[in-house]
Short mmCIF file of C-alpha atoms in Angstrom, two decimals:
data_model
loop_
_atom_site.label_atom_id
_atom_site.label_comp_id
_atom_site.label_asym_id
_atom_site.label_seq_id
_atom_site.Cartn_x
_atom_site.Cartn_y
_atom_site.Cartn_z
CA UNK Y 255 0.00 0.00 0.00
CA UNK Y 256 1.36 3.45 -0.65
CA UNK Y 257 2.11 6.17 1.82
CA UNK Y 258 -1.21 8.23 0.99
CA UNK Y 259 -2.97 7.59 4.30
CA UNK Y 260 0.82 8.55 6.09
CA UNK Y 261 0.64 11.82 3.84
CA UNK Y 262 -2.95 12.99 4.32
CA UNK Y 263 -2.56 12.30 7.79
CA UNK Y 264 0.48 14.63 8.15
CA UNK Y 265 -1.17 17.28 6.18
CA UNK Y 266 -4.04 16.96 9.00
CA UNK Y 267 -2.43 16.43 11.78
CA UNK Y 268 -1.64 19.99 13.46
CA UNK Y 269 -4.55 21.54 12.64
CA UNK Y 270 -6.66 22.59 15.91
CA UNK Y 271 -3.38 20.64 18.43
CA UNK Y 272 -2.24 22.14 21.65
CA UNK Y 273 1.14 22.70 21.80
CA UNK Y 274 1.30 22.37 26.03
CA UNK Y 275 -1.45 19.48 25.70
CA UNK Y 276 -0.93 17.64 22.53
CA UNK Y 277 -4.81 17.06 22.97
CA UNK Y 278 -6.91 18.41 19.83
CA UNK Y 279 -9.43 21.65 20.37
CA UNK Y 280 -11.52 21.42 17.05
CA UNK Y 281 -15.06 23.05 18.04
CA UNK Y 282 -17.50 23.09 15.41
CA UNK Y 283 -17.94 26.34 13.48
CA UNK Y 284 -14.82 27.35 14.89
CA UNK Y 285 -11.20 28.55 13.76
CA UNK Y 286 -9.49 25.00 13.84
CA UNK Y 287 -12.85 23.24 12.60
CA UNK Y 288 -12.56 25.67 9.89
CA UNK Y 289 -9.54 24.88 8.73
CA UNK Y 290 -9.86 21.20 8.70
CA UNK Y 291 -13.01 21.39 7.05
CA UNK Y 292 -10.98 23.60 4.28
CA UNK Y 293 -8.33 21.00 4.46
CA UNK Y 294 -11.26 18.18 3.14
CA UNK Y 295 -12.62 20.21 0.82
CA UNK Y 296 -9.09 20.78 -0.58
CA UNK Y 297 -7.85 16.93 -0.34
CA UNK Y 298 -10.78 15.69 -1.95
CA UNK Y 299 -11.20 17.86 -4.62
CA UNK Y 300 -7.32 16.88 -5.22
CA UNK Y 301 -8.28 13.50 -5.82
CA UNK Y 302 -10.81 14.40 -8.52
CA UNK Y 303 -13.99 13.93 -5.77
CA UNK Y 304 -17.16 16.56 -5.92
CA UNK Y 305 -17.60 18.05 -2.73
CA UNK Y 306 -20.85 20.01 -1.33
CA UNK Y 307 -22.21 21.04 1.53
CA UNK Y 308 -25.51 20.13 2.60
CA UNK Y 309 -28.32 21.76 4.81
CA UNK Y 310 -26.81 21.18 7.89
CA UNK Y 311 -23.18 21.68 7.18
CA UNK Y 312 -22.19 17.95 6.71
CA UNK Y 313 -19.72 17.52 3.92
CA UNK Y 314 -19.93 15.39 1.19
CA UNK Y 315 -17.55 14.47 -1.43
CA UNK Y 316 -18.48 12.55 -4.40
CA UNK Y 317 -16.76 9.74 -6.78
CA UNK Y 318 -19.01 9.59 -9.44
CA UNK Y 319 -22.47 11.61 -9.88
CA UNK Y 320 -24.63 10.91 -6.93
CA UNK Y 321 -27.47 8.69 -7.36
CA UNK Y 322 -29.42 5.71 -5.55
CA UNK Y 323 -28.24 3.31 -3.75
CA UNK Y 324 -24.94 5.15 -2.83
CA UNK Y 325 -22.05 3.95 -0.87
CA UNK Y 326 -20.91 6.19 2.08
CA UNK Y 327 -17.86 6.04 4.26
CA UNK Y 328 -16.19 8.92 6.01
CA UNK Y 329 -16.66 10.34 10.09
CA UNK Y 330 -16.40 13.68 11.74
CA UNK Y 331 -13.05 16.41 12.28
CA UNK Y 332 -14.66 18.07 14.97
CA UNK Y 333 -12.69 16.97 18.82
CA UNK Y 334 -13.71 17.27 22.29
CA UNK Y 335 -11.75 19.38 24.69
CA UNK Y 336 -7.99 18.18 24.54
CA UNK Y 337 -9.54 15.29 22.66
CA UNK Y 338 -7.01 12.78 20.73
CA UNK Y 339 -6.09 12.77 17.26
CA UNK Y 340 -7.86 9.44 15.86
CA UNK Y 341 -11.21 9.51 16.84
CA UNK Y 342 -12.84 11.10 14.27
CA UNK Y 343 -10.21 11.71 11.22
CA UNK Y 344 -8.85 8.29 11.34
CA UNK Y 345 -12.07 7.36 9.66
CA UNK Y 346 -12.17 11.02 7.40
CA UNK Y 347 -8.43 10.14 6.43
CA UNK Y 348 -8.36 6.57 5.95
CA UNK Y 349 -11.62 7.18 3.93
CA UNK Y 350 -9.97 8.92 0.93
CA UNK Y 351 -6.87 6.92 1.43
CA UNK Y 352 -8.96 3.78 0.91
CA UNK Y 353 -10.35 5.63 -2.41
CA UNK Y 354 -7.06 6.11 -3.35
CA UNK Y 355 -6.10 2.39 -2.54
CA UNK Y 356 -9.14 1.57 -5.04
CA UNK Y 357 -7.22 3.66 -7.78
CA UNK Y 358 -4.41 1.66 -7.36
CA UNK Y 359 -6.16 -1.73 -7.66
CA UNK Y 360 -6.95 0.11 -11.06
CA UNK Y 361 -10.82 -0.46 -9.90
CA UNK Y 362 -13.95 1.98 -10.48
CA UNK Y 363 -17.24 1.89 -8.21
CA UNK Y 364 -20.16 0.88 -10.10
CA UNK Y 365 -22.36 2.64 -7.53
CA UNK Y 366 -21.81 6.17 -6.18
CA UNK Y 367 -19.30 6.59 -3.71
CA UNK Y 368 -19.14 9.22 -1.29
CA UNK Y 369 -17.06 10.52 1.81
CA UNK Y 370 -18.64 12.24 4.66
CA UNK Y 371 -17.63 14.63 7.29
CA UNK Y 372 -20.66 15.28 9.84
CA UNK Y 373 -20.40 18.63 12.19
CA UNK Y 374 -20.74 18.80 15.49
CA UNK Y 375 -20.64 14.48 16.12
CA UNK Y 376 -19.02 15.32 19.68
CA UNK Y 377 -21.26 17.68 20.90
CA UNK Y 378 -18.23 19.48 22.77
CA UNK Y 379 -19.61 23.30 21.70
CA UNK Y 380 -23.27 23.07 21.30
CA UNK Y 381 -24.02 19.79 23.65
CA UNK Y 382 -26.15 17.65 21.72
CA UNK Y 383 -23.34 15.02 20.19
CA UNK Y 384 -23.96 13.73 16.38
CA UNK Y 385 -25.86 16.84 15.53
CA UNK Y 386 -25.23 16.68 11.74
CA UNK Y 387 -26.33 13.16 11.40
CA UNK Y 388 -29.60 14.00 13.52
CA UNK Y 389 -30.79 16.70 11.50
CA UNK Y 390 -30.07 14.67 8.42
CA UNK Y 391 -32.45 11.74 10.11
CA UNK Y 392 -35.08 14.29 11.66
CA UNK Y 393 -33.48 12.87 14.73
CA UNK Y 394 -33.53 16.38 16.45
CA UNK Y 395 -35.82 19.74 14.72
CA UNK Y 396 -34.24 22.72 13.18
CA UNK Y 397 -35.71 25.05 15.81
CA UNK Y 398 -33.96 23.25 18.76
CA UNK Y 399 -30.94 23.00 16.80
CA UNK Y 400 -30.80 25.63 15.67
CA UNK Y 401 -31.23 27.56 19.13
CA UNK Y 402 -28.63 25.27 20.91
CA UNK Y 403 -26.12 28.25 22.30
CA UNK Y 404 -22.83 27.36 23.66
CA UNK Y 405 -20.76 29.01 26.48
CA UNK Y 406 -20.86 32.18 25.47
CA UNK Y 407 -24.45 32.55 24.11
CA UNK Y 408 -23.89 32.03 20.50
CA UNK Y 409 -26.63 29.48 18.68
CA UNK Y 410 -26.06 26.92 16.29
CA UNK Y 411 -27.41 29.41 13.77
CA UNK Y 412 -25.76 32.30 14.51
CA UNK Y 413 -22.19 29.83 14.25
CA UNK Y 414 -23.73 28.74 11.36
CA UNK Y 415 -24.26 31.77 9.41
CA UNK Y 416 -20.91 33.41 10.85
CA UNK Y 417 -19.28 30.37 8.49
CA UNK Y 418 -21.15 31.01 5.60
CA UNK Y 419 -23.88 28.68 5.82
CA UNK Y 420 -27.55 29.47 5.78
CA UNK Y 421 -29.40 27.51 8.82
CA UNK Y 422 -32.84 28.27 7.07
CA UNK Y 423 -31.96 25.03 5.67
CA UNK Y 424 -31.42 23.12 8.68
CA UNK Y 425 -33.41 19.76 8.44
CA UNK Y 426 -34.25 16.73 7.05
CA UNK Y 427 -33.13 15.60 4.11
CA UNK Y 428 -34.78 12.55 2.75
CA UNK Y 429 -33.62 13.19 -0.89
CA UNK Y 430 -30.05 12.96 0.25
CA UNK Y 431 -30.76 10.12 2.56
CA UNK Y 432 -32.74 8.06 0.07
CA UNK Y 433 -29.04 7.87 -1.86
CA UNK Y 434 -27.18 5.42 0.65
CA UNK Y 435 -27.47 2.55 0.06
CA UNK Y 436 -25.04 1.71 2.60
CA UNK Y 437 -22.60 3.80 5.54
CA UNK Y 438 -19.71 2.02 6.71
CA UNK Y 439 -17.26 4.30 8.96
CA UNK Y 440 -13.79 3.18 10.16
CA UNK Y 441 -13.33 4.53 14.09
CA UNK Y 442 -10.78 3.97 16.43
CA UNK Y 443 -11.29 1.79 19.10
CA UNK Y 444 -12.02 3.22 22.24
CA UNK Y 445 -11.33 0.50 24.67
CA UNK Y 446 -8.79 -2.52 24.52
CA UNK Y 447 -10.79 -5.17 23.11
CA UNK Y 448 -8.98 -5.63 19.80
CA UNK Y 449 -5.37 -5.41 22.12
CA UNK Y 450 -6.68 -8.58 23.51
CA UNK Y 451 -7.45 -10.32 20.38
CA UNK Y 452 -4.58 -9.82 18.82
CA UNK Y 453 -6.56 -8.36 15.95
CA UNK Y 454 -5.40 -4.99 14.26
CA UNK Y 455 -9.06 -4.39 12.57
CA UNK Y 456 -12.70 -5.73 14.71
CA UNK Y 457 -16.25 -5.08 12.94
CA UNK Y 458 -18.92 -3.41 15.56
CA UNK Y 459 -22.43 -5.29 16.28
CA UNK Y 460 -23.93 -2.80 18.56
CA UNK Y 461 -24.10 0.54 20.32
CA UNK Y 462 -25.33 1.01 24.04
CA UNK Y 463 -27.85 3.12 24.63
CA UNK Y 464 -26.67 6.73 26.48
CA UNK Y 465 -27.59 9.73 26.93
CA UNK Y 466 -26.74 13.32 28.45
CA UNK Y 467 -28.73 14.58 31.40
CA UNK Y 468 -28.59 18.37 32.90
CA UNK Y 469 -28.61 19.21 36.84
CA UNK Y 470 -29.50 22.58 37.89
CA UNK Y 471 -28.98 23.27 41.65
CA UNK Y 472 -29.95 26.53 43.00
CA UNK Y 473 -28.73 27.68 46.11
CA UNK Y 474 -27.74 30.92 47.83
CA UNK Y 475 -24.30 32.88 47.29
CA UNK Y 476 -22.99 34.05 50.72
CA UNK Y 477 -19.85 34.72 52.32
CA UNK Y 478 -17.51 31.80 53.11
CA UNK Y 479 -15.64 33.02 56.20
CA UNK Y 480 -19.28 34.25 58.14
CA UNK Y 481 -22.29 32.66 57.65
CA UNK Y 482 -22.51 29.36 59.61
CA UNK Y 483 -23.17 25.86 58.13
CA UNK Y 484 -26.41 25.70 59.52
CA UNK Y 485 -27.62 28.76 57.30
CA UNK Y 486 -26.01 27.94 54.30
CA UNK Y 487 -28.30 26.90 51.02
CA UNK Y 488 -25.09 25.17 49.79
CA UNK Y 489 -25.80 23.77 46.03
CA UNK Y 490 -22.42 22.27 45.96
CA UNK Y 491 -23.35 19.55 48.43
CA UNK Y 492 -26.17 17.81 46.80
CA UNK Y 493 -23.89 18.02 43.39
CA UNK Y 494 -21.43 16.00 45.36
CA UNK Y 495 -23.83 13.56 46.51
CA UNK Y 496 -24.97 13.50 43.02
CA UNK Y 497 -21.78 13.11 41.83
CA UNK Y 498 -21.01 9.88 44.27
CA UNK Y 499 -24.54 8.38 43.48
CA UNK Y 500 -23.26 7.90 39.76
CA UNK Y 501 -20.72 6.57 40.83
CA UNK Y 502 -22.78 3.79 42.59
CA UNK Y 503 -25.47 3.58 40.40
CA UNK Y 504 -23.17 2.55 37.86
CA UNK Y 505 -21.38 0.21 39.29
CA UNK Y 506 -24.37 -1.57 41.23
CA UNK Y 507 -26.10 -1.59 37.02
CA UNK Y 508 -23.13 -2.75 35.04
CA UNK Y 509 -23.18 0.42 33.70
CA UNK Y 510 -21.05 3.49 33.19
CA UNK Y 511 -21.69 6.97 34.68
CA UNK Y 512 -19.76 10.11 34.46
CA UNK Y 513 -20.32 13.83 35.52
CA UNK Y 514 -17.32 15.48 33.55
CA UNK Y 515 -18.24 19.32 33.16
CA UNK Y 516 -20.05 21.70 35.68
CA UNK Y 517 -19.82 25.40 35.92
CA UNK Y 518 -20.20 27.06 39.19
CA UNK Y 519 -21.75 30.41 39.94
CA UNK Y 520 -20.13 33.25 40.96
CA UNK Y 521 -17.17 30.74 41.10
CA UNK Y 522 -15.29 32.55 43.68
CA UNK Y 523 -12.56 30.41 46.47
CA UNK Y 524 -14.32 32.81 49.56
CA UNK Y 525 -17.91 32.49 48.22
CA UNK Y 526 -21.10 30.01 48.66
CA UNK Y 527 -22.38 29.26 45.24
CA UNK Y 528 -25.59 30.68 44.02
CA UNK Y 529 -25.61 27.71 41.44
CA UNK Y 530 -23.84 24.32 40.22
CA UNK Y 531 -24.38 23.32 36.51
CA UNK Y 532 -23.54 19.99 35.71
CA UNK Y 533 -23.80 17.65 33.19
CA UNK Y 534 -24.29 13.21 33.44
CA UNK Y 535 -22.93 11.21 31.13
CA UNK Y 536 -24.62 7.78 31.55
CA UNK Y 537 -24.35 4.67 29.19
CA UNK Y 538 -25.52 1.02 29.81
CA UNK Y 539 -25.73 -1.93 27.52
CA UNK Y 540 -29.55 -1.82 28.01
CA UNK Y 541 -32.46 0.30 28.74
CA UNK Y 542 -33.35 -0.66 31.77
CA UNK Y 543 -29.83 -0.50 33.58
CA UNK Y 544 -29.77 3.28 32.03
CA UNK Y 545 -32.80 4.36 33.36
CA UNK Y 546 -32.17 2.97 36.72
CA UNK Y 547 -28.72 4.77 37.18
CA UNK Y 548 -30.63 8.21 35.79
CA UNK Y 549 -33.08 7.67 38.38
CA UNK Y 550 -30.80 7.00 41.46
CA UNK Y 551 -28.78 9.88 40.62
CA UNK Y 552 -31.91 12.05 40.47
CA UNK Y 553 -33.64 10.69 43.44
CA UNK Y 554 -29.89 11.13 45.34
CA UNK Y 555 -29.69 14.92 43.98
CA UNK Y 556 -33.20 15.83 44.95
CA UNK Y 557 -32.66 14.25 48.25
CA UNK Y 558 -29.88 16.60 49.05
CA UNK Y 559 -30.78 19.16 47.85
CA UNK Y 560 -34.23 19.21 50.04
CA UNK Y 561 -31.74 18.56 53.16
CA UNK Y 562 -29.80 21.50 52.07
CA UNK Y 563 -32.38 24.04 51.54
CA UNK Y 564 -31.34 23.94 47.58
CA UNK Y 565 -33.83 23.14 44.42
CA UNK Y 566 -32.55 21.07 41.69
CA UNK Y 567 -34.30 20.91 37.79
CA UNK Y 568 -33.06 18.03 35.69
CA UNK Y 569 -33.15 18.51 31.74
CA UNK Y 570 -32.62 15.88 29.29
CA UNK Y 571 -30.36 16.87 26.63
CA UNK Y 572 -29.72 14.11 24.61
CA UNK Y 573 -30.78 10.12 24.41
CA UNK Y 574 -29.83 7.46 22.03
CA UNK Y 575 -31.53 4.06 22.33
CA UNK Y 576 -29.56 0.56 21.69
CA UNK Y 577 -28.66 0.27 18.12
CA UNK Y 578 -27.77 -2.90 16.66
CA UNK Y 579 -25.95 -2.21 13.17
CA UNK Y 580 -27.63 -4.10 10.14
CA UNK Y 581 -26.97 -8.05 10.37
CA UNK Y 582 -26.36 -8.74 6.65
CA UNK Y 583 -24.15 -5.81 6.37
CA UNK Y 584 -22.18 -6.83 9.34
CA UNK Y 585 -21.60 -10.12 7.99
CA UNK Y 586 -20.94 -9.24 4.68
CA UNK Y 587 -17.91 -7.38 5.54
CA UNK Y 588 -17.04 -9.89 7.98
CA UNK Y 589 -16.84 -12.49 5.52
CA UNK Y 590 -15.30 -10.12 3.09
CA UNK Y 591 -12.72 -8.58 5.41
CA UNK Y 592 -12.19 -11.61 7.51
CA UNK Y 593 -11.53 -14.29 5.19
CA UNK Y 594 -13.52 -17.38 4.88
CA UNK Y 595 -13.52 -18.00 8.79
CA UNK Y 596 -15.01 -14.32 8.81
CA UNK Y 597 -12.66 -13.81 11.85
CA UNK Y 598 -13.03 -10.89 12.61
CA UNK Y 599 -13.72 -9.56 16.67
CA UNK Y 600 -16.89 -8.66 17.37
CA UNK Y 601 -17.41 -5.33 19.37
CA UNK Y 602 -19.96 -3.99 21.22
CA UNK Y 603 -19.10 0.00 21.81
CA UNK Y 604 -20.46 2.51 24.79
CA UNK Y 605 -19.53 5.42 22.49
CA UNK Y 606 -21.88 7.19 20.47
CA UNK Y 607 -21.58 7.36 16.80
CA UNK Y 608 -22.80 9.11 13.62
CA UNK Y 609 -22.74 5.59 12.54
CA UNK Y 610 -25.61 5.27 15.17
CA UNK Y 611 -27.65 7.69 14.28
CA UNK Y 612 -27.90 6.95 10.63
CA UNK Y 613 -28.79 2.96 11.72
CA UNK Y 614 -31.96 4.60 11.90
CA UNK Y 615 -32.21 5.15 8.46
CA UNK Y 616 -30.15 3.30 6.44
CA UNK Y 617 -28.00 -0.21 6.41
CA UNK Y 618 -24.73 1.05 8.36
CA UNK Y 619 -21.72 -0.86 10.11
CA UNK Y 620 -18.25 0.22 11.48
CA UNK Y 621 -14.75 -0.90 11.50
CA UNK Y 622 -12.44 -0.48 13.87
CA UNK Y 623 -8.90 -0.58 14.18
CA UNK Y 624 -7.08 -1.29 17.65
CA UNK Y 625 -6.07 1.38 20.26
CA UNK Y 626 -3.10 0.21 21.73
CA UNK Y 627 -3.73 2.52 24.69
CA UNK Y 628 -7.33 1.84 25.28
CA UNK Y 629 -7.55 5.27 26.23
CA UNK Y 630 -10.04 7.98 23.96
CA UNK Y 631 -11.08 11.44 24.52
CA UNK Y 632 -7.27 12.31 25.09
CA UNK Y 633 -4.20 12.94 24.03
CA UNK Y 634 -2.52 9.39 24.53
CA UNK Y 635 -5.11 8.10 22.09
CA UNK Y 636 -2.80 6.10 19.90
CA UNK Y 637 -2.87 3.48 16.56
CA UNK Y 638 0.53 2.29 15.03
CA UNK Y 639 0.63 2.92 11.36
CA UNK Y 640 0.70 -0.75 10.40
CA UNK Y 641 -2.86 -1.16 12.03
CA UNK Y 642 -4.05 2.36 10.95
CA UNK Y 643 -2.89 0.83 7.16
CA UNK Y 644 -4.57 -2.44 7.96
CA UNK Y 645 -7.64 -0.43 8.42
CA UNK Y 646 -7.65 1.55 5.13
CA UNK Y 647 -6.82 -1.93 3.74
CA UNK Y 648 -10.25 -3.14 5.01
CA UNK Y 649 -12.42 -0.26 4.12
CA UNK Y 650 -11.02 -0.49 0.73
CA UNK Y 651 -11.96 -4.15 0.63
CA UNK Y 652 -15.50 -3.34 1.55
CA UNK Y 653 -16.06 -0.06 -0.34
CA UNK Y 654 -14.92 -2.51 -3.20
CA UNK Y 655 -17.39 -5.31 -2.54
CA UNK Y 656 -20.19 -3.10 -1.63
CA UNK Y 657 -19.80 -0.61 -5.04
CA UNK Y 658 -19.33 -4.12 -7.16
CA UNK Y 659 -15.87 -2.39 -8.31
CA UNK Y 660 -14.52 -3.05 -11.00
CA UNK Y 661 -11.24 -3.01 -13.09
CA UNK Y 662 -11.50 1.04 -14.62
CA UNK Y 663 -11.71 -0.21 -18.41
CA UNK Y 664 -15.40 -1.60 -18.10
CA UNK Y 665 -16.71 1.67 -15.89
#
């Protein structure tokens, strides 16, 4: 295999990294999103693709006119805070190297092939995760969408339109989804499974159900070196206890819970909060262990929060249920990928994907390629070359089978 995948990579690679992190600070709409959007455009237009842009600012680049039954591949640029530098553009970057691997068999799709970059799949600026691929599926509404603000105030739209983009045509897009035929993205792992099995490349089956829940506690801001305990309307004390009731839940469920942002009001070392905003992040491999860790951790929250004279709202933000990626499909490419034993590992992921969302829709599987590390959402999120290569060797396997490629003379 050539060095493609090693060059595009490079080319990618800096754009949006810390220099006193190494972690990755791509925010959608942003300066570093920008720029690796530009870089897309750029690298697939270099390698004769069409790109556009549809309603809702997902990318698409095509190999051939688009039409029905289309075959997608591709995954998202945008990173979480510090986030690492695979999850995300491995499966952008190994997507047009895998096109380019396809040149080089001297092969031409006989369906359309496209590669996709969704915005916002992390969710990191604007807090609802995989919001290009849910407006595309009518998973979430324009106006909500559109109205999401992050930090500092500033809406979806308003991000939107700053960019260039028009969010009038935020939506649905049946037209564009009644193309695919197929989606097949190529993801890092994010876990150790594949370490384990001694396999560089593992095909997913399912993802857990999650979601994102808000806590809003309201208390009183007073002075921390006079008023006494007993008068205190403390709002940091039932966050704790809400914070250590995930913790529980979680583990008494099987099931993984995580508070990992809050923002305190007035945020000062000598002052009672007035408020604690904080986020759960809570994921189980089925419905009913999710819904009993959300409930423990809001019956723990508004138990403290009575005790301590504080009120507490819960909001939820986001919710995806168990998906189960399309049987044949998964098969197919484990037969096609894995050999005639159709070896490959079999993965069951906590993480949410684009991938996910689109299940809902249309036939859709993932690859993934072994994390040496285990570790995601940071910056020791690793892959060696020789597995990241094994991986573009895959999807170009199944892009292949799935397009009915053939040698370039009989396109």
């Amino acid at each position: 295999m050539s060095d493609e995948f090693e060059e595009l990579w490079s080319e990618l690679a800096p754009v949006g990294r810390n220099r006193i992190t190494g972690g990755y600070r791509r925010f959608s709409w942003g300066p570093a999103d920008t720029e690796a959007r530009g870089w897309f455009v750029s690298a697939a237009r270099a390698r004769g693709l069409d790109v556009e842009t549809d309603g809702n600012g997902n990318l698409w680049a095509w190999w051939g006119a688009p039409g029905p039954e289309a075959v997608v591949t591709g995954s998202h640029l945008d990173s979480v805070p510090d986030g690492g530098a695979y999850d995300g553009p491995l499966g952008v970057v190994g997507a047009l190297a895998a096109i380019g691997e396809l040149r080089r068999r001297g092969l031409r799709p006989r369906r359309p092939l496209a590669v996709t970059v969704f915005a916002e799949e992390e969710g990191a600026r604007f807090g609802v995760p995989c919001l290009g691929s849910r407006l595309l599926t009518g998973a979430i509404t324009p106006e909500r969408a559109g109205g999401l603000a992050d930090a500092d105030g500033v809406t979806w739209a308003r991000a939107m339109e700053a960019a260039g983009l028009d969010p009038g045509r935020l939506g649905a897009d049946h037209e564009l989804l009644g193309r695919i035929g197929a989606f097949v993205e190529l993801h890092i792992e994010q876990g150790r499974a594949l370490v384990h099995s001694g396999a560089p490349v593992g095909v997913a089956s399912a993802v857990w159900p999650h979601g994102r829940w808000r806590l809003d506690f309201s208390g009183q801001a007073d002075h921390a070196g006079t008023t006494r305990l007993a008068d205190r309307s403390d709002p940091m004390l039932p966050f704790a206890e809400a914070v250590l009731e995930a913790r529980r839940a979680a583990e008494a469920n099987g099931a993984l819970a995580t508070v990992g942002k809050v923002r305190v009001s007035p945020n000062g070392t000598n002052a009672v909060p007035s408020r604690v905003r904080a986020w759960l992040d809570a994921r189980a491999a089925d419905e009913g262990a999710l819904r009993a860790v959300v409930e423990r951790v809001d019956a723990a929250a508004r138990g403290s929060a009575a005790e301590h004279g504080v009120t507490v709202n819960g909001f939820l933000e986001s919710k995806s249920p168990l998906v189960e990626f399309d049987h044949r499909l998964r098969d197919r490419i484990a037969a096609r990928v894995g050999g005639e034993t159709g070896g490959l590992p079999l993965l069951t992921t906590g993480a949410g994907h684009d991938a996910g969302v689109l299940a809902t829709a249309v036939p859709t599987a993932m690859l993934f390629v072994r994390n040496p590390t285990g570790t995601s959402h940071a910056p020791e999120e690793a892959a060696t070359g020789a597995d990241c290569r094994a991986g573009v060797a895959a999807l170009a396997d199944v892009l292949a089978d799935l397009t009915g490629a053939g040698p370039r003379s009989r396109a």
